[in-house]
Amino acid sequence: MEFIAFTYVGNFMEREVIDEVVFTVFDEANRFFHESDIPLRFLYIGKLKLEPGYLINLTTPEGKIRVYPLEALVDVLHARLLREIEKNPELKMNKIFALTTFPLVSRNPYFDFYERFLGIHETRLGLRIMVLSMKPFEPEGLGELLKRTPDEDTKRLVRERLTLFKDRVLKGVLHEIGHGFGLEHCRNDCVMNSPSSMEDWDSRFPGYCDSCFINLKRAVEWSELSLGHGEGGKKF
Ligand SMILES: [Zn+2]
Ligand SMILES: [Zn+2]
């Protein structure tokens, strides 16, 4: 079994419902791997809180927002993964996956809309760092609904939006995992078919097409095998 360290990076004023979305996505992804007989599991390593010192100001059409530059986040995640590997040398693990609640920005001018919408990958010294922001997937109006007095109607609307939120993020996670094991984009009804809009993403099948599934399974089995050589997780 190969493990991917899973963390959740938030800031200071997270709403509890966001935690719920993250943990549902975590559970459902693991259930998916289990039911599909893919020797891969997420290993939860705790929530990560970034120091406010990393924050930078960004001027957007909607006004000034405070964000974390991706470069700083990748450094933190790399260090965190190294620590987890040292703590659990018996685990086959050389990847970390982070869901962030804030939008991702970079000083890299080539960082376009598309990359912001789906995730980021970086390989450092043989370790793979994957980051996906939940922010672009947040359904419209959720923030407003959460501020209302929770009568029956509001509760129902919140439920619906949280389910939609979770479905969108889960597809995003599966998409990134696909890339993490070398899959490219495809043109089928599949999470590896990159969307051109959110409606497009909502209508997408919440799993891999046959061809992506076979490629993923083969790649995970191969990766798991190659991680097995050498001394435990020390091979990177
Ligand atoms: Zn992609
Ligand atoms: Zn596909």
PDB file of C-alpha atoms and ligand atoms in Angstrom:
ATOM      1  CA  MET A   1       0.000   0.000   0.000  1.00  0.00           C
ATOM      2  CA  GLU A   2       1.291   3.456  -0.905  1.00  0.00           C
ATOM      3  CA  PHE A   3       0.356   6.440   1.255  1.00  0.00           C
ATOM      4  CA  ILE A   4       0.000  10.090   0.388  1.00  0.00           C
ATOM      5  CA  ALA A   5       0.326  12.483   3.307  1.00  0.00           C
ATOM      6  CA  PHE A   6      -2.830  14.567   3.384  1.00  0.00           C
ATOM      7  CA  THR A   7      -3.074  17.946   4.999  1.00  0.00           C
ATOM      8  CA  TYR A   8      -5.475  20.788   5.115  1.00  0.00           C
ATOM      9  CA  VAL A   9      -4.091  24.292   5.097  1.00  0.00           C
ATOM     10  CA  GLY A  10      -6.308  26.973   6.481  1.00  0.00           C
ATOM     11  CA  ASN A  11      -6.130  30.395   7.937  1.00  0.00           C
ATOM     12  CA  PHE A  12      -7.506  31.749  11.141  1.00  0.00           C
ATOM     13  CA  MET A  13     -11.191  32.220  10.545  1.00  0.00           C
ATOM     14  CA  GLU A  14     -12.313  28.950   9.085  1.00  0.00           C
ATOM     15  CA  ARG A  15     -15.923  27.944   9.374  1.00  0.00           C
ATOM     16  CA  GLU A  16     -16.657  24.507  10.749  1.00  0.00           C
ATOM     17  CA  VAL A  17     -18.582  23.510   7.651  1.00  0.00           C
ATOM     18  CA  ILE A  18     -15.371  23.800   5.655  1.00  0.00           C
ATOM     19  CA  ASP A  19     -13.730  21.211   7.931  1.00  0.00           C
ATOM     20  CA  GLU A  20     -16.692  18.981   7.210  1.00  0.00           C
ATOM     21  CA  VAL A  21     -16.222  19.323   3.438  1.00  0.00           C
ATOM     22  CA  VAL A  22     -12.507  18.509   3.762  1.00  0.00           C
ATOM     23  CA  PHE A  23     -13.064  15.387   5.845  1.00  0.00           C
ATOM     24  CA  THR A  24     -15.861  14.118   3.640  1.00  0.00           C
ATOM     25  CA  VAL A  25     -13.607  14.508   0.599  1.00  0.00           C
ATOM     26  CA  PHE A  26     -10.805  12.697   2.448  1.00  0.00           C
ATOM     27  CA  ASP A  27     -13.085   9.782   3.392  1.00  0.00           C
ATOM     28  CA  GLU A  28     -14.683   9.510  -0.017  1.00  0.00           C
ATOM     29  CA  ALA A  29     -11.344   9.552  -1.831  1.00  0.00           C
ATOM     30  CA  ASN A  30     -10.074   6.730   0.389  1.00  0.00           C
ATOM     31  CA  ARG A  31     -13.300   4.813  -0.108  1.00  0.00           C
ATOM     32  CA  PHE A  32     -12.892   5.244  -3.860  1.00  0.00           C
ATOM     33  CA  PHE A  33      -9.327   3.822  -3.789  1.00  0.00           C
ATOM     34  CA  HIS A  34     -10.465   0.963  -1.592  1.00  0.00           C
ATOM     35  CA  GLU A  35     -13.481   0.040  -3.712  1.00  0.00           C
ATOM     36  CA  SER A  36     -11.500   0.356  -6.940  1.00  0.00           C
ATOM     37  CA  ASP A  37      -8.802  -1.904  -5.542  1.00  0.00           C
ATOM     38  CA  ILE A  38      -6.102   0.730  -6.006  1.00  0.00           C
ATOM     39  CA  PRO A  39      -3.277   0.246  -3.460  1.00  0.00           C
ATOM     40  CA  LEU A  40      -3.289   3.893  -2.416  1.00  0.00           C
ATOM     41  CA  ARG A  41      -4.579   5.742   0.664  1.00  0.00           C
ATOM     42  CA  PHE A  42      -4.487   9.245   2.005  1.00  0.00           C
ATOM     43  CA  LEU A  43      -2.912   9.512   5.440  1.00  0.00           C
ATOM     44  CA  TYR A  44      -4.166  12.469   7.428  1.00  0.00           C
ATOM     45  CA  ILE A  45      -1.257  14.301   9.051  1.00  0.00           C
ATOM     46  CA  GLY A  46      -3.183  17.140  10.656  1.00  0.00           C
ATOM     47  CA  LYS A  47      -4.205  20.625   9.794  1.00  0.00           C
ATOM     48  CA  LEU A  48      -1.514  23.120   8.908  1.00  0.00           C
ATOM     49  CA  LYS A  49      -1.752  26.730   9.926  1.00  0.00           C
ATOM     50  CA  LEU A  50       0.480  29.113   8.081  1.00  0.00           C
ATOM     51  CA  GLU A  51       2.129  31.972   9.875  1.00  0.00           C
ATOM     52  CA  PRO A  52       0.516  35.304   9.009  1.00  0.00           C
ATOM     53  CA  GLY A  53       4.021  36.511   8.139  1.00  0.00           C
ATOM     54  CA  TYR A  54       3.767  34.692   4.836  1.00  0.00           C
ATOM     55  CA  LEU A  55       0.755  36.720   3.745  1.00  0.00           C
ATOM     56  CA  ILE A  56       1.087  39.116   0.855  1.00  0.00           C
ATOM     57  CA  ASN A  57      -1.374  41.737  -0.351  1.00  0.00           C
ATOM     58  CA  LEU A  58      -2.831  41.366  -3.779  1.00  0.00           C
ATOM     59  CA  THR A  59      -4.977  43.870  -5.618  1.00  0.00           C
ATOM     60  CA  THR A  60      -7.790  42.200  -7.536  1.00  0.00           C
ATOM     61  CA  PRO A  61     -10.820  43.608  -9.374  1.00  0.00           C
ATOM     62  CA  GLU A  62     -12.788  42.890  -6.157  1.00  0.00           C
ATOM     63  CA  GLY A  63     -10.407  44.879  -4.037  1.00  0.00           C
ATOM     64  CA  LYS A  64      -7.403  44.018  -1.905  1.00  0.00           C
ATOM     65  CA  ILE A  65      -7.120  40.458  -0.646  1.00  0.00           C
ATOM     66  CA  ARG A  66      -4.491  38.756   1.493  1.00  0.00           C
ATOM     67  CA  VAL A  67      -3.052  35.573   0.084  1.00  0.00           C
ATOM     68  CA  TYR A  68      -0.179  33.156   0.495  1.00  0.00           C
ATOM     69  CA  PRO A  69       2.348  32.875  -2.298  1.00  0.00           C
ATOM     70  CA  LEU A  70       2.558  29.341  -3.539  1.00  0.00           C
ATOM     71  CA  GLU A  71       6.346  29.224  -3.294  1.00  0.00           C
ATOM     72  CA  ALA A  72       6.222  29.682   0.488  1.00  0.00           C
ATOM     73  CA  LEU A  73       3.555  27.026   0.839  1.00  0.00           C
ATOM     74  CA  VAL A  74       5.541  24.491  -1.193  1.00  0.00           C
ATOM     75  CA  ASP A  75       8.537  25.031   1.150  1.00  0.00           C
ATOM     76  CA  VAL A  76       6.401  24.378   4.215  1.00  0.00           C
ATOM     77  CA  LEU A  77       4.825  21.268   2.694  1.00  0.00           C
ATOM     78  CA  HIS A  78       8.147  19.843   1.607  1.00  0.00           C
ATOM     79  CA  ALA A  79       9.530  20.187   5.146  1.00  0.00           C
ATOM     80  CA  ARG A  80       6.361  18.686   6.582  1.00  0.00           C
ATOM     81  CA  LEU A  81       6.527  15.650   4.305  1.00  0.00           C
ATOM     82  CA  LEU A  82      10.184  15.046   5.191  1.00  0.00           C
ATOM     83  CA  ARG A  83       9.222  15.046   8.846  1.00  0.00           C
ATOM     84  CA  GLU A  84       6.388  12.570   8.288  1.00  0.00           C
ATOM     85  CA  ILE A  85       8.702  10.244   6.357  1.00  0.00           C
ATOM     86  CA  GLU A  86      11.234  10.340   9.189  1.00  0.00           C
ATOM     87  CA  LYS A  87       8.501   9.609  11.697  1.00  0.00           C
ATOM     88  CA  ASN A  88       7.093   6.686   9.683  1.00  0.00           C
ATOM     89  CA  PRO A  89      10.033   5.125   7.823  1.00  0.00           C
ATOM     90  CA  GLU A  90       8.091   1.905   7.323  1.00  0.00           C
ATOM     91  CA  LEU A  91       5.422   3.606   5.192  1.00  0.00           C
ATOM     92  CA  LYS A  92       5.690   3.761   1.424  1.00  0.00           C
ATOM     93  CA  MET A  93       5.218   7.478   1.007  1.00  0.00           C
ATOM     94  CA  ASN A  94       6.861  10.150  -1.121  1.00  0.00           C
ATOM     95  CA  LYS A  95       3.969  12.485  -1.866  1.00  0.00           C
ATOM     96  CA  ILE A  96       1.992  15.123   0.000  1.00  0.00           C
ATOM     97  CA  PHE A  97      -1.385  16.543  -0.918  1.00  0.00           C
ATOM     98  CA  ALA A  98      -2.646  19.819   0.516  1.00  0.00           C
ATOM     99  CA  LEU A  99      -6.124  21.265   0.239  1.00  0.00           C
ATOM    100  CA  THR A 100      -6.101  24.979   0.927  1.00  0.00           C
ATOM    101  CA  THR A 101      -9.063  27.111   1.877  1.00  0.00           C
ATOM    102  CA  PHE A 102      -7.506  30.248   0.390  1.00  0.00           C
ATOM    103  CA  PRO A 103      -6.805  31.064  -3.245  1.00  0.00           C
ATOM    104  CA  LEU A 104      -3.361  30.293  -4.616  1.00  0.00           C
ATOM    105  CA  VAL A 105      -1.203  32.934  -6.191  1.00  0.00           C
ATOM    106  CA  SER A 106       2.297  32.959  -7.477  1.00  0.00           C
ATOM    107  CA  ARG A 107       4.852  35.519  -8.518  1.00  0.00           C
ATOM    108  CA  ASN A 108       5.240  33.498 -11.686  1.00  0.00           C
ATOM    109  CA  PRO A 109       3.605  35.499 -14.509  1.00  0.00           C
ATOM    110  CA  TYR A 110       2.679  32.300 -16.325  1.00  0.00           C
ATOM    111  CA  PHE A 111       0.403  31.253 -13.516  1.00  0.00           C
ATOM    112  CA  ASP A 112      -2.896  31.623 -15.345  1.00  0.00           C
ATOM    113  CA  PHE A 113      -6.551  31.127 -14.570  1.00  0.00           C
ATOM    114  CA  TYR A 114      -6.462  27.510 -15.486  1.00  0.00           C
ATOM    115  CA  GLU A 115      -3.764  26.588 -12.998  1.00  0.00           C
ATOM    116  CA  ARG A 116      -5.506  28.502 -10.302  1.00  0.00           C
ATOM    117  CA  PHE A 117      -8.655  26.583 -10.989  1.00  0.00           C
ATOM    118  CA  LEU A 118      -7.053  23.195 -10.736  1.00  0.00           C
ATOM    119  CA  GLY A 119      -3.986  22.269  -8.765  1.00  0.00           C
ATOM    120  CA  ILE A 120      -0.260  22.700  -8.633  1.00  0.00           C
ATOM    121  CA  HIS A 121       2.455  20.066  -8.670  1.00  0.00           C
ATOM    122  CA  GLU A 122       6.071  20.297  -7.809  1.00  0.00           C
ATOM    123  CA  THR A 123       8.766  17.683  -7.435  1.00  0.00           C
ATOM    124  CA  ARG A 124      11.574  18.421  -5.015  1.00  0.00           C
ATOM    125  CA  LEU A 125      14.397  15.949  -4.446  1.00  0.00           C
ATOM    126  CA  GLY A 126      12.152  13.118  -5.521  1.00  0.00           C
ATOM    127  CA  LEU A 127       9.259  14.190  -3.323  1.00  0.00           C
ATOM    128  CA  ARG A 128       6.020  15.223  -4.934  1.00  0.00           C
ATOM    129  CA  ILE A 129       4.051  18.179  -3.592  1.00  0.00           C
ATOM    130  CA  MET A 130       0.451  18.650  -4.738  1.00  0.00           C
ATOM    131  CA  VAL A 131      -1.710  21.614  -3.820  1.00  0.00           C
ATOM    132  CA  LEU A 132      -5.340  22.241  -4.604  1.00  0.00           C
ATOM    133  CA  SER A 133      -7.267  25.323  -3.538  1.00  0.00           C
ATOM    134  CA  MET A 134     -10.888  24.737  -2.573  1.00  0.00           C
ATOM    135  CA  LYS A 135     -11.697  28.388  -3.058  1.00  0.00           C
ATOM    136  CA  PRO A 136     -12.626  28.322  -6.772  1.00  0.00           C
ATOM    137  CA  PHE A 137     -15.025  25.444  -6.081  1.00  0.00           C
ATOM    138  CA  GLU A 138     -17.034  27.230  -3.405  1.00  0.00           C
ATOM    139  CA  PRO A 139     -20.679  27.466  -4.537  1.00  0.00           C
ATOM    140  CA  GLU A 140     -22.062  30.932  -4.935  1.00  0.00           C
ATOM    141  CA  GLY A 141     -24.022  32.231  -1.990  1.00  0.00           C
ATOM    142  CA  LEU A 142     -22.676  29.767   0.586  1.00  0.00           C
ATOM    143  CA  GLY A 143     -21.021  32.497   2.649  1.00  0.00           C
ATOM    144  CA  GLU A 144     -24.218  34.538   2.752  1.00  0.00           C
ATOM    145  CA  LEU A 145     -26.363  31.537   3.694  1.00  0.00           C
ATOM    146  CA  LEU A 146     -24.064  30.698   6.594  1.00  0.00           C
ATOM    147  CA  LYS A 147     -24.585  34.166   8.031  1.00  0.00           C
ATOM    148  CA  ARG A 148     -28.374  33.821   8.082  1.00  0.00           C
ATOM    149  CA  THR A 149     -30.462  32.587  11.000  1.00  0.00           C
ATOM    150  CA  PRO A 150     -30.530  28.831  10.376  1.00  0.00           C
ATOM    151  CA  ASP A 151     -34.235  28.153   9.801  1.00  0.00           C
ATOM    152  CA  GLU A 152     -35.325  24.977   7.998  1.00  0.00           C
ATOM    153  CA  ASP A 153     -35.122  26.529   4.538  1.00  0.00           C
ATOM    154  CA  THR A 154     -31.666  27.936   5.099  1.00  0.00           C
ATOM    155  CA  LYS A 155     -30.434  24.634   6.500  1.00  0.00           C
ATOM    156  CA  ARG A 156     -31.646  22.812   3.412  1.00  0.00           C
ATOM    157  CA  LEU A 157     -29.983  25.329   1.079  1.00  0.00           C
ATOM    158  CA  VAL A 158     -26.722  25.103   3.028  1.00  0.00           C
ATOM    159  CA  ARG A 159     -26.833  21.279   2.790  1.00  0.00           C
ATOM    160  CA  GLU A 160     -27.331  21.414  -0.966  1.00  0.00           C
ATOM    161  CA  ARG A 161     -24.447  23.796  -1.467  1.00  0.00           C
ATOM    162  CA  LEU A 162     -22.123  21.836   0.791  1.00  0.00           C
ATOM    163  CA  THR A 163     -22.849  18.669  -1.192  1.00  0.00           C
ATOM    164  CA  LEU A 164     -22.096  20.486  -4.429  1.00  0.00           C
ATOM    165  CA  PHE A 165     -18.907  21.915  -2.902  1.00  0.00           C
ATOM    166  CA  LYS A 166     -17.764  18.479  -1.760  1.00  0.00           C
ATOM    167  CA  ASP A 167     -18.519  16.906  -5.180  1.00  0.00           C
ATOM    168  CA  ARG A 168     -16.497  19.576  -6.978  1.00  0.00           C
ATOM    169  CA  VAL A 169     -13.504  19.320  -4.655  1.00  0.00           C
ATOM    170  CA  LEU A 170     -13.496  15.520  -4.743  1.00  0.00           C
ATOM    171  CA  LYS A 171     -13.294  15.576  -8.539  1.00  0.00           C
ATOM    172  CA  GLY A 172     -10.461  18.095  -8.250  1.00  0.00           C
ATOM    173  CA  VAL A 173      -8.615  15.811  -5.841  1.00  0.00           C
ATOM    174  CA  LEU A 174      -8.990  12.812  -8.164  1.00  0.00           C
ATOM    175  CA  HIS A 175      -7.767  14.983 -11.052  1.00  0.00           C
ATOM    176  CA  GLU A 176      -4.618  15.954  -9.142  1.00  0.00           C
ATOM    177  CA  ILE A 177      -3.983  12.398  -8.012  1.00  0.00           C
ATOM    178  CA  GLY A 178      -4.176  11.396 -11.681  1.00  0.00           C
ATOM    179  CA  HIS A 179      -1.447  13.924 -12.511  1.00  0.00           C
ATOM    180  CA  GLY A 180       0.504  12.763  -9.469  1.00  0.00           C
ATOM    181  CA  PHE A 181       0.792   9.375 -11.147  1.00  0.00           C
ATOM    182  CA  GLY A 182       1.609  10.694 -14.598  1.00  0.00           C
ATOM    183  CA  LEU A 183      -1.859  10.896 -16.171  1.00  0.00           C
ATOM    184  CA  GLU A 184      -2.438  13.590 -18.792  1.00  0.00           C
ATOM    185  CA  HIS A 185      -5.719  15.274 -19.620  1.00  0.00           C
ATOM    186  CA  CYS A 186      -8.217  13.236 -21.587  1.00  0.00           C
ATOM    187  CA  ARG A 187     -11.310  14.100 -23.597  1.00  0.00           C
ATOM    188  CA  ASN A 188     -13.790  11.637 -22.149  1.00  0.00           C
ATOM    189  CA  ASP A 189     -16.433  12.027 -19.461  1.00  0.00           C
ATOM    190  CA  CYS A 190     -13.771  11.789 -16.801  1.00  0.00           C
ATOM    191  CA  VAL A 191     -12.145  13.815 -14.012  1.00  0.00           C
ATOM    192  CA  MET A 192      -9.004  14.033 -16.182  1.00  0.00           C
ATOM    193  CA  ASN A 193     -10.879  16.069 -18.775  1.00  0.00           C
ATOM    194  CA  SER A 194     -10.093  19.612 -17.644  1.00  0.00           C
ATOM    195  CA  PRO A 195     -13.181  21.827 -17.552  1.00  0.00           C
ATOM    196  CA  SER A 196     -13.680  25.128 -19.284  1.00  0.00           C
ATOM    197  CA  SER A 197     -16.284  26.292 -16.789  1.00  0.00           C
ATOM    198  CA  MET A 198     -17.764  25.301 -13.448  1.00  0.00           C
ATOM    199  CA  GLU A 199     -20.961  24.003 -15.121  1.00  0.00           C
ATOM    200  CA  ASP A 200     -18.739  21.831 -17.230  1.00  0.00           C
ATOM    201  CA  TRP A 201     -17.097  20.489 -14.074  1.00  0.00           C
ATOM    202  CA  ASP A 202     -20.442  19.893 -12.357  1.00  0.00           C
ATOM    203  CA  SER A 203     -21.679  17.783 -15.239  1.00  0.00           C
ATOM    204  CA  ARG A 204     -18.519  15.678 -15.306  1.00  0.00           C
ATOM    205  CA  PHE A 205     -18.613  12.018 -14.211  1.00  0.00           C
ATOM    206  CA  PRO A 206     -17.108  11.811 -10.695  1.00  0.00           C
ATOM    207  CA  GLY A 207     -14.448   9.252 -11.564  1.00  0.00           C
ATOM    208  CA  TYR A 208     -11.984   8.134 -14.233  1.00  0.00           C
ATOM    209  CA  CYS A 209     -12.870   6.878 -17.702  1.00  0.00           C
ATOM    210  CA  ASP A 210     -11.795   3.284 -18.455  1.00  0.00           C
ATOM    211  CA  SER A 211      -8.564   4.271 -20.091  1.00  0.00           C
ATOM    212  CA  CYS A 212      -7.490   6.706 -17.329  1.00  0.00           C
ATOM    213  CA  PHE A 213      -8.516   4.199 -14.680  1.00  0.00           C
ATOM    214  CA  ILE A 214      -6.324   1.471 -16.158  1.00  0.00           C
ATOM    215  CA  ASN A 215      -3.389   3.874 -16.488  1.00  0.00           C
ATOM    216  CA  LEU A 216      -3.803   5.106 -12.930  1.00  0.00           C
ATOM    217  CA  LYS A 217      -4.040   1.648 -11.471  1.00  0.00           C
ATOM    218  CA  ARG A 218      -0.981   0.481 -13.343  1.00  0.00           C
ATOM    219  CA  ALA A 219       0.982   3.587 -12.327  1.00  0.00           C
ATOM    220  CA  VAL A 220       0.060   3.236  -8.646  1.00  0.00           C
ATOM    221  CA  GLU A 221       0.990  -0.448  -8.629  1.00  0.00           C
ATOM    222  CA  TRP A 222       4.293   0.370 -10.266  1.00  0.00           C
ATOM    223  CA  SER A 223       5.003   3.259  -7.900  1.00  0.00           C
ATOM    224  CA  GLU A 224       4.125   1.147  -4.874  1.00  0.00           C
ATOM    225  CA  LEU A 225       6.498  -1.545  -6.078  1.00  0.00           C
ATOM    226  CA  SER A 226       9.381   0.840  -6.666  1.00  0.00           C
ATOM    227  CA  LEU A 227       8.885   2.474  -3.269  1.00  0.00           C
ATOM    228  CA  GLY A 228       9.187  -0.962  -1.754  1.00  0.00           C
ATOM    229  CA  HIS A 229      12.856  -1.301  -2.664  1.00  0.00           C
ATOM    230  CA  GLY A 230      15.569   0.142  -0.492  1.00  0.00           C
ATOM    231  CA  GLU A 231      15.089   0.797   3.181  1.00  0.00           C
ATOM    232  CA  GLY A 232      11.500   1.715   3.898  1.00  0.00           C
ATOM    233  CA  GLY A 233      10.571   5.251   2.974  1.00  0.00           C
ATOM    234  CA  LYS A 234      14.179   6.382   2.880  1.00  0.00           C
ATOM    235  CA  LYS A 235      14.284   6.152  -0.877  1.00  0.00           C
ATOM    236  CA  PHE A 236      14.021   9.692  -2.266  1.00  0.00           C
TER     237      PHE A 236
HETATM  238 ZN    ZN B   1      -4.900  18.993 -14.981  1.00  0.00          ZN
HETATM  239 ZN    ZN B   2     -10.063   9.907 -18.782  1.00  0.00          ZN
END
